[in-house]
Structures are given as C-alpha cells and as structure tokens.
Tab-separated table of C-alpha atoms in Angstrom:
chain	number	residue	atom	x	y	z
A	286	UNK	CA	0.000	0.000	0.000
A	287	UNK	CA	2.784	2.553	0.885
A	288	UNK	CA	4.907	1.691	-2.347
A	289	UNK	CA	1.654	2.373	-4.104
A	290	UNK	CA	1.110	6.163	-2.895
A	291	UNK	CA	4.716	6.833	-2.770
A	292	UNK	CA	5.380	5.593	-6.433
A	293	UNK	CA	6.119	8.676	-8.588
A	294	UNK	CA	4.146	7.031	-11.797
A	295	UNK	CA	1.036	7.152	-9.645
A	296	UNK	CA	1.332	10.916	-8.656
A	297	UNK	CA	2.751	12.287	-12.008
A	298	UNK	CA	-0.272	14.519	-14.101
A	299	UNK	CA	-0.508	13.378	-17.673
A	300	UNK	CA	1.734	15.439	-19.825
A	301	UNK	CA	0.232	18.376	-21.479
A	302	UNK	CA	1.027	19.414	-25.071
A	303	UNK	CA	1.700	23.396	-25.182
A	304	UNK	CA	0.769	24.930	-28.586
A	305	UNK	CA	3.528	26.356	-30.443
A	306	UNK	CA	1.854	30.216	-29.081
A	307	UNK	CA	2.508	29.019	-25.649
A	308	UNK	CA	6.016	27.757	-25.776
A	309	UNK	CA	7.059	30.750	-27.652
A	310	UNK	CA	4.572	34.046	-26.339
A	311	UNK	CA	7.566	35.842	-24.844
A	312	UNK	CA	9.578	35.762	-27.561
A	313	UNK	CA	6.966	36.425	-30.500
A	314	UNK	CA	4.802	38.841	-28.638
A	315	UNK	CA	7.616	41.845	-28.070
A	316	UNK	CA	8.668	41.035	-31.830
A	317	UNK	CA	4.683	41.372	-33.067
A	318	UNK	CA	4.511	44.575	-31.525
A	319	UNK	CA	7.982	46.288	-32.394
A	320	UNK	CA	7.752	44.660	-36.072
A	321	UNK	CA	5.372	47.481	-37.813
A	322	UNK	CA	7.888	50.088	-36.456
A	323	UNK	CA	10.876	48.152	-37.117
A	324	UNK	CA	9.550	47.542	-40.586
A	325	UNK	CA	8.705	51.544	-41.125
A	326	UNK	CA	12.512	52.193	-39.587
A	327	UNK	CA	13.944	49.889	-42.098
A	328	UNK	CA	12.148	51.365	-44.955
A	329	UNK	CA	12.249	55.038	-44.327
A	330	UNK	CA	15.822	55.514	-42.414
A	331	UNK	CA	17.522	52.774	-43.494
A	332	UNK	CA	16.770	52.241	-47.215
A	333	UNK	CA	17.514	56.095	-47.865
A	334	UNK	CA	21.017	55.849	-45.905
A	335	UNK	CA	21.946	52.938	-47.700
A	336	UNK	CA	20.776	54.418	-51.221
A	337	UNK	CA	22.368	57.743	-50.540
A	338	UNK	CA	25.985	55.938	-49.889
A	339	UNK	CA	25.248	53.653	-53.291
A	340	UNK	CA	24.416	56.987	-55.542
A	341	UNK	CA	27.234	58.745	-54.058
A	342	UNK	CA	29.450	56.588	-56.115
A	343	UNK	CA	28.007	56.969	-59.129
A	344	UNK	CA	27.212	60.266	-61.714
A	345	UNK	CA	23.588	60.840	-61.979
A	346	UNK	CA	21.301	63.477	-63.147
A	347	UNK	CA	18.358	61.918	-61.605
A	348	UNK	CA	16.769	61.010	-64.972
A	349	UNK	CA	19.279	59.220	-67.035
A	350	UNK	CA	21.314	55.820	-66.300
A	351	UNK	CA	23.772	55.891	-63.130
A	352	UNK	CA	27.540	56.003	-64.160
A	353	UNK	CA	29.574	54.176	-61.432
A	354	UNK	CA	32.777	56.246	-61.045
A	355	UNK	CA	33.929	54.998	-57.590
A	356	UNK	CA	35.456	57.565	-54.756
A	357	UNK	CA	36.077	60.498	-57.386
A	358	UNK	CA	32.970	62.634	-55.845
A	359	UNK	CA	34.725	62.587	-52.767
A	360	UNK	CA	37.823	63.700	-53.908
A	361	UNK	CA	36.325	66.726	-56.172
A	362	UNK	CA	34.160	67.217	-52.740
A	363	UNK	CA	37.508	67.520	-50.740
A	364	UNK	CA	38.858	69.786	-52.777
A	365	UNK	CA	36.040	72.369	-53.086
A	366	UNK	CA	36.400	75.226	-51.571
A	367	UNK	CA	32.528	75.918	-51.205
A	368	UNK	CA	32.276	72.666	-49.229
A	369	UNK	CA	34.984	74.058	-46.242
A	370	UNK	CA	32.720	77.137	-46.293
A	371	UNK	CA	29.741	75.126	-46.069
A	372	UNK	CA	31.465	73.053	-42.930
A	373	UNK	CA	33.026	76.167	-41.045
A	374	UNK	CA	29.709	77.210	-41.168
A	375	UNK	CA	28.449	74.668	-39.859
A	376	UNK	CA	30.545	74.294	-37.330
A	377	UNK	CA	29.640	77.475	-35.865
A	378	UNK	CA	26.018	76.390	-36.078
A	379	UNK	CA	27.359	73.391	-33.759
A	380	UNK	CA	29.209	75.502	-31.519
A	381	UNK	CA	26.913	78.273	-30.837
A	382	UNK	CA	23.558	76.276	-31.368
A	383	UNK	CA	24.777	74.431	-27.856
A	384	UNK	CA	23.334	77.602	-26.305
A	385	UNK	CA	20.188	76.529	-26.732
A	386	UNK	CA	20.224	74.249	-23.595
A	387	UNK	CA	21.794	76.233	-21.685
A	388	UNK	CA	19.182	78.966	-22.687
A	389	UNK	CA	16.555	76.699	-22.247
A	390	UNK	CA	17.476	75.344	-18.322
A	391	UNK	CA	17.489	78.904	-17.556
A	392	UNK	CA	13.920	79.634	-18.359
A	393	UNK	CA	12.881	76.503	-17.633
A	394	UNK	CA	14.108	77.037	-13.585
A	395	UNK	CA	12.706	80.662	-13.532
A	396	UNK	CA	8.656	79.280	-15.082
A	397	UNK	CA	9.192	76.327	-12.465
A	398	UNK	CA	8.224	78.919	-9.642
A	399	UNK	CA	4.469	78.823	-8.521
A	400	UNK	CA	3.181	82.722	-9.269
A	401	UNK	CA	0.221	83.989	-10.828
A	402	UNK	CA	-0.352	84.443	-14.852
A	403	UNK	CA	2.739	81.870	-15.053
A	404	UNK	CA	0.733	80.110	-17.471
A	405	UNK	CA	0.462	82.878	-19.781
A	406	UNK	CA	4.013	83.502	-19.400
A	407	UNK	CA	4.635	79.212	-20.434
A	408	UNK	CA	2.316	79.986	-23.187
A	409	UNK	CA	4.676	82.836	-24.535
A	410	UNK	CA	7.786	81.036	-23.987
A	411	UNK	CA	6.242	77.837	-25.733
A	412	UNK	CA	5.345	80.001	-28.503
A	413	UNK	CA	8.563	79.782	-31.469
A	414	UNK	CA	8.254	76.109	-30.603
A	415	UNK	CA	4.890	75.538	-32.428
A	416	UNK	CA	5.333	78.533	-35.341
A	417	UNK	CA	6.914	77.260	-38.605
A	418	UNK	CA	10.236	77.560	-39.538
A	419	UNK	CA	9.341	79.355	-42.314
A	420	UNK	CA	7.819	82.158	-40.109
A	421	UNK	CA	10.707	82.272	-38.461
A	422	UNK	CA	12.646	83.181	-41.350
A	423	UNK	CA	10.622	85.683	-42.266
A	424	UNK	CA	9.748	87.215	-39.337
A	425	UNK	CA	14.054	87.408	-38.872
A	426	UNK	CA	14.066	88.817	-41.967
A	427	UNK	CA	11.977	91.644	-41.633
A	428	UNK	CA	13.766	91.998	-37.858
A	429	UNK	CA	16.571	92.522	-40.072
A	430	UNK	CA	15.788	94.539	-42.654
A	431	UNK	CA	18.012	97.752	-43.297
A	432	UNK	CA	14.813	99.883	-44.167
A	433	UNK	CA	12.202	98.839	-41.869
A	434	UNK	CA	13.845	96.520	-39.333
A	435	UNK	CA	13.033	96.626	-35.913
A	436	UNK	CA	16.828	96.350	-35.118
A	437	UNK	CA	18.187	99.115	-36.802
A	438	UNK	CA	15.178	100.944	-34.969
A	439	UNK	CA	17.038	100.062	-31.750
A	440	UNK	CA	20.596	100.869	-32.857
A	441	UNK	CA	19.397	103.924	-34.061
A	442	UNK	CA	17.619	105.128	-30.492
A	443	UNK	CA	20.893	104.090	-28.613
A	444	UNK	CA	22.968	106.234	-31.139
A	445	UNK	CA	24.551	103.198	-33.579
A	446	UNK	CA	24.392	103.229	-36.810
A	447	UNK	CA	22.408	101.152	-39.066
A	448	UNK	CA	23.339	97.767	-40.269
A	449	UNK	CA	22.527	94.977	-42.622
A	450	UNK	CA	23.368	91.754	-40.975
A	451	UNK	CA	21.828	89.410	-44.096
A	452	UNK	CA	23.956	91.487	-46.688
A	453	UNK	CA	27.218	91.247	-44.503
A	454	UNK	CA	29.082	88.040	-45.333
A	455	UNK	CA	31.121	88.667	-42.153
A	456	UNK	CA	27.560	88.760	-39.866
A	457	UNK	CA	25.189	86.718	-41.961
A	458	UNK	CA	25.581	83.496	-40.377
A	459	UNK	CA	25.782	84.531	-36.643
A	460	UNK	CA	22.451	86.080	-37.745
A	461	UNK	CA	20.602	83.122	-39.099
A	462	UNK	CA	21.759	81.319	-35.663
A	463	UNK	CA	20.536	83.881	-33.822
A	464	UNK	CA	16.675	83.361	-35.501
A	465	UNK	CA	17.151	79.731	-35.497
A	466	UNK	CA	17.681	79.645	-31.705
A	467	UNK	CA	14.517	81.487	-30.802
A	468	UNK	CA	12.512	78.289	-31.152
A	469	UNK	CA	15.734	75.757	-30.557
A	470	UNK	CA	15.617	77.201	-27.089
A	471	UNK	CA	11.881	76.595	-26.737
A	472	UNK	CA	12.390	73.161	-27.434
A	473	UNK	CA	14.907	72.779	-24.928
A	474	UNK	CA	12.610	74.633	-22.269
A	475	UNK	CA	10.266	72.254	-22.459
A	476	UNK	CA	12.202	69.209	-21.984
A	477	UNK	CA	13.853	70.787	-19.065
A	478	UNK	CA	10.332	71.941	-18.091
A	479	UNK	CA	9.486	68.003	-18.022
A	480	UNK	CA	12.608	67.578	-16.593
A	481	UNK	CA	12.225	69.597	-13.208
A	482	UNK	CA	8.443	67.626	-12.777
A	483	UNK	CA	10.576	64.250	-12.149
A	484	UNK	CA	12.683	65.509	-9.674
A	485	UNK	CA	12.960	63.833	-6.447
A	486	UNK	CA	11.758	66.045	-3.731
A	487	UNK	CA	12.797	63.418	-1.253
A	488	UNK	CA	16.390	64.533	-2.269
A	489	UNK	CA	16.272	67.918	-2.113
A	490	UNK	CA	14.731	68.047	1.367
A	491	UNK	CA	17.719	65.503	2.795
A	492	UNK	CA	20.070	68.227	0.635
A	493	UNK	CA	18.559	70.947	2.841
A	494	UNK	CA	18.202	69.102	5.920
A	495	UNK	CA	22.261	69.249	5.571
A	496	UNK	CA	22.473	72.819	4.272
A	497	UNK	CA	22.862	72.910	1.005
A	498	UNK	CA	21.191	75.901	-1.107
A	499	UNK	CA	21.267	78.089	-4.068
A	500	UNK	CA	23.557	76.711	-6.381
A	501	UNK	CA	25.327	73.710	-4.551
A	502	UNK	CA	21.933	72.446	-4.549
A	503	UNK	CA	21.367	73.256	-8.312
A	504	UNK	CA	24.551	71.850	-9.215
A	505	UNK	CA	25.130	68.988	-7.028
A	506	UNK	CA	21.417	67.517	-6.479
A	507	UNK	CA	19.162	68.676	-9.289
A	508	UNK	CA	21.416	69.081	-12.095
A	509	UNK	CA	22.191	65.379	-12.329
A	510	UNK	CA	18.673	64.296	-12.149
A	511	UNK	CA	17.891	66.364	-15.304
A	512	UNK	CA	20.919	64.179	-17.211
A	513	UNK	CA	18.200	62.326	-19.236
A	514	UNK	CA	16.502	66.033	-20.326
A	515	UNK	CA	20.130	67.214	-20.844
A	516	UNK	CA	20.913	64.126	-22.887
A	517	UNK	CA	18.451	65.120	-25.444
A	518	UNK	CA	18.276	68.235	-25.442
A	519	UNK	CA	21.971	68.283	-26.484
A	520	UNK	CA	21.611	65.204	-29.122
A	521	UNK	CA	18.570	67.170	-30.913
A	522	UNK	CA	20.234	70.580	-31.167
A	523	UNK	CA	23.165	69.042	-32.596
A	524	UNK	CA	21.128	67.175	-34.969
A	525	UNK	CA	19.490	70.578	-36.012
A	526	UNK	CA	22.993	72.075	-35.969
A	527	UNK	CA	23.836	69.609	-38.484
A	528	UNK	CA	21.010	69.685	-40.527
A	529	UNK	CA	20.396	73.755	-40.381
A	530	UNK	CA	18.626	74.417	-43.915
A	531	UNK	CA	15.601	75.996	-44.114
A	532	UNK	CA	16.396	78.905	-41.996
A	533	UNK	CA	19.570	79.264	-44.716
A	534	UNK	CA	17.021	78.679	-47.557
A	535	UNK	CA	14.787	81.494	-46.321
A	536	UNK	CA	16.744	84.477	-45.176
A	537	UNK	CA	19.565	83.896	-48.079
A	538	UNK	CA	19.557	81.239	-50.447
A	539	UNK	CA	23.187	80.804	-48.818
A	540	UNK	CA	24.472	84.160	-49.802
A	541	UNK	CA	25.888	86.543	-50.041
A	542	UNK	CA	28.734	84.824	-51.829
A	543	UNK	CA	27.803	81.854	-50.615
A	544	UNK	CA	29.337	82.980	-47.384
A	545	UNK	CA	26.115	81.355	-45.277
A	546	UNK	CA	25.941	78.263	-47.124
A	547	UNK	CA	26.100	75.134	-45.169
A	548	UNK	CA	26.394	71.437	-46.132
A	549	UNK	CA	22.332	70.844	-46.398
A	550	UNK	CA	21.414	73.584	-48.370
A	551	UNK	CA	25.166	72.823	-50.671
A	552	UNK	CA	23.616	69.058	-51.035
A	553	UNK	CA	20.125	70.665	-52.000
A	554	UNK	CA	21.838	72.897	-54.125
A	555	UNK	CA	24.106	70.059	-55.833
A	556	UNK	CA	21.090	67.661	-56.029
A	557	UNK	CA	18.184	69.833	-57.552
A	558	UNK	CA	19.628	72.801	-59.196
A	559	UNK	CA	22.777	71.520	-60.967
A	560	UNK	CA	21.430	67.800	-61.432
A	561	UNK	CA	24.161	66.384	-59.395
A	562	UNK	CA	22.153	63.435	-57.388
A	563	UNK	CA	25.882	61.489	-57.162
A	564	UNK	CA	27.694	64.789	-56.075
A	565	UNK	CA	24.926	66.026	-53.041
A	566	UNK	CA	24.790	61.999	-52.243
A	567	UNK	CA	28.383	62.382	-51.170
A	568	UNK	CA	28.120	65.427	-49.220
A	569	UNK	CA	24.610	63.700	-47.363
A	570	UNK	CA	26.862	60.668	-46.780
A	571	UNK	CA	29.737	63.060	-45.353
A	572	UNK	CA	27.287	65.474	-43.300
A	573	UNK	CA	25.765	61.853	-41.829
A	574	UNK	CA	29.284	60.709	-40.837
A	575	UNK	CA	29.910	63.776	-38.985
A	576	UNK	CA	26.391	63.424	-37.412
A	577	UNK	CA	27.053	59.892	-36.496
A	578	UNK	CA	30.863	60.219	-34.879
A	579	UNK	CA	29.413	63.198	-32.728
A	580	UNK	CA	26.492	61.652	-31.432
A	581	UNK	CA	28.453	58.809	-30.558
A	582	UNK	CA	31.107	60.776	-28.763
A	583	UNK	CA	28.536	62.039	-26.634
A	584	UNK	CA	26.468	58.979	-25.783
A	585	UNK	CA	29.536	56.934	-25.034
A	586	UNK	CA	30.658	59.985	-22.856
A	587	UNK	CA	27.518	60.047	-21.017
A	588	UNK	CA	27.375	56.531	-20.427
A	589	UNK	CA	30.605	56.284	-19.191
A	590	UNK	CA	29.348	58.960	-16.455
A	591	UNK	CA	26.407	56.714	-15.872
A	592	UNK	CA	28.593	53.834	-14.861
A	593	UNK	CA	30.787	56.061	-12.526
C-alpha cells in the first residue's frame, strides 16, 4: 500500500502538449509589436542611408542611367572650396547652437516657480516652438531689414548706426543662428520643463536638511537628475545644428557669396539645381558621418558617467 502512494508514476499529471503560441509568447509577442515600427525604420531611415551611400558613387542626373565612377565625388568634394565654407559654417552652427540648452534650463528654472499668470508667461515662452520655420525666417528677416527693421530701430535710439546683418558676409551666419535659436531654445525649455516635474523632492529636502542651497543644490542635487533632459536636449540641437537648412534657404539662399551656405542647403543645391544626385549623395553621406561620430562621442561619454 505505501509503495503504491509513494510511487512517482502514480502521482505524475498526464503530460500536457503546449501549442507552439505558448512555448514561444515571450519571444513572439515583443517582436509582433515592435515589427510594424521596425519595418517603417527599415524602410524610411535605413533604405535612404543605404541608397544615398550607393548613388554617391556613381554620376547621376536623376533622370538618365547611373555612371559608377567609384570615390572620385569625394575627392572633387575635398577639394572644393565651397564645401569648407559650407562646414566652417556649420561648425559654428554646432558651436553656438549648444546655447540653446543652456538657454533653455534657464527659463525653464525661472517658469518652475508657482506665481500667478505663469501660465500665460509658459504659453509665450512655448510660442517659437509651435510657429513654422518658415515664419521664423521671415519674421528674422523683416527683424533685419536695413529699411524697416526693428533692429536698426534700436541701434538707431541708442545712437549706432544702421546695419545689414543678411547682406554682410562677415555677420550673416551669426544672424541666421541667432533666428534659429529662438525656437531651438523653446524646445529645450520644455524638456527641461518636463525635466524639473521628475525631480525627487525626497532629495532635495535631505540636501537641505544638511544645508545645502542656491547653487550647490542646483549643481550637485538637481542638475544630475535632469541628465536624461540634458541628454536630449543636447543630441537634438546638434542634430538641427547639423542639418540647419531651411532657416539658410529662407533668409539667403546661402548668400551673399555663398558665405552662409552650409552642407544641407550645398547638397540641395548640388542635387536639384545643378542635377548632381551622385555629387549632393556624397556630401549627405559626409554630413551623416559627422552626425554619427558626434552623437556617438557624446552617448559613449555620457554613459561612461552613468557607470561612474
């Protein structure tokens, strides 16, 4: 009787046959869902990457058959002097277009105070954010108008003479930054704006429990808790940096003397005006290197800080 209940055949359930659904649901349901973006990623960044590298080593008007002619688009490109105006420019786009964040974490701390009508004053802040690029332009344009401009309105009533920043090839492109960080900073407002909702008020009471204030406290306990806001903040405005185009397109069509050109609107300008789909390929393919090692600089950077 004992070896009976204690034999393991006679307490062992019969076996049950999983479907194929139910050996595999953890696996297949994550890739079901991420598939129809994965599938949209592969066809709309992807593709395009790969085809601009392909048609960068070819000649091509766009219409007629593709002529392959290997790496010499990148050597003409490399010896252009229009392309090492288009990147200087562009550099300064990076360098000063990093102002945005700071901009932004500025405004963002002083419309993180409780006081009345601050929504009104969010609202105005948040404004360049949601108006078009194009307005921009144009409104910058008219700001800067030697005739009419508001600008020279305010030289003038201080006692300086009138300028004309958009025909000076010495000012033009520190005044196409200037309109296209108006909204850039915005942007970077909000996030920071997000930013400063997440932060742990457990923290900063301990931090003045033990004295800390004013700026030790901005700079040792709430700074580092805004690293994911900072993070993109920083990524994006580079990216726009990068990609500056339509502000360039606007307010000068790169002039004067090509002297505000940059490497978007020189691709554009390669690509649709002098039928040179191989040429503006290569510069794309350049301008997305330069996009890529940057961005990768500063995520490995940050990580590494992470892990510290």
């Amino acid at each position: 009787m004992d070896a009976i209940m204690t034999s393991p055949v006679s307490l062992s359930r019969p076996a049950v046959q999983r479907s194929f659904w139910r050996r595999h649901e953890k696996t297949l349901a994550p890739a079901m869902f991420l598939s129809p973006a994965l599938f949209a990623f592969l066809l709309f960044v992807v593709w395009p990457i790969l085809s601009s590298v392909w048609i960068s080593f070819h000649e091509w008007d766009g219409l007629g058959p593709k002529i392959f002619i290997g790496l010499d688009n990148y050597r003409e490109l490399f010896s252009d002097d229009k392309f090492y105006v288009a990147l200087v420019n562009n550099i300064k786009w990076l360098i000063l277009y990093l102002l945005a964040p700071v901009g932004g974490l500025i405004i963002a701390l002083f419309l993180n105070q409780q006081m009345p009508g601050m929504r009104l004053i969010k609202a105005l802040f948040f404004f360049p954010f949601v108006i078009s690029q194009v307005v921009v332009g144009v409104i910058f344009s008219w700001f800067y108008d030697p005739n009419f401009g508001l600008l020279n309105v305010v030289l003038n009533a201080v006692g300086l003479p009138s300028i004309a920043p958009l025909g000076d090839e010495h000012m033009v492109t520190y005044a196409i930054i200037v309109a296209g960080l108006w909204p850039q900073i915005a942007y970077c407002m909000i996030l920071y704006l997000t930013g400063l909702n997440n932060v742990n008020p457990e923290l900063i009471e301990a931090a003045r429990m033990d004295g800390c204030k004013g700026f030790p406290m901005f700079w040792n306990i709430i700074l580092p808790q805004l690293r994911p806001a900072t993070f993109i903040a920083v990524v994006v405005t580079v990216i726009g940096a990068l990609r500056s185009f339509d502000l360039v397109a606007i307010m000068t069509n790169g002039g004067p003397y090509d002297s505000s050109t940059v490497l978007g609107y020189f691709m554009y300008e390669q690509a649709i005006f002098a039928y040179r789909m191989g040429y503006g390929a290569a510069i794309a393919t350049v301008l997305f290197l330069i996009m890529d090692i940057y961005i990768a600089f500063f995520l490995v950077s940050m990580l590494r800080k992470e892990a510290e």
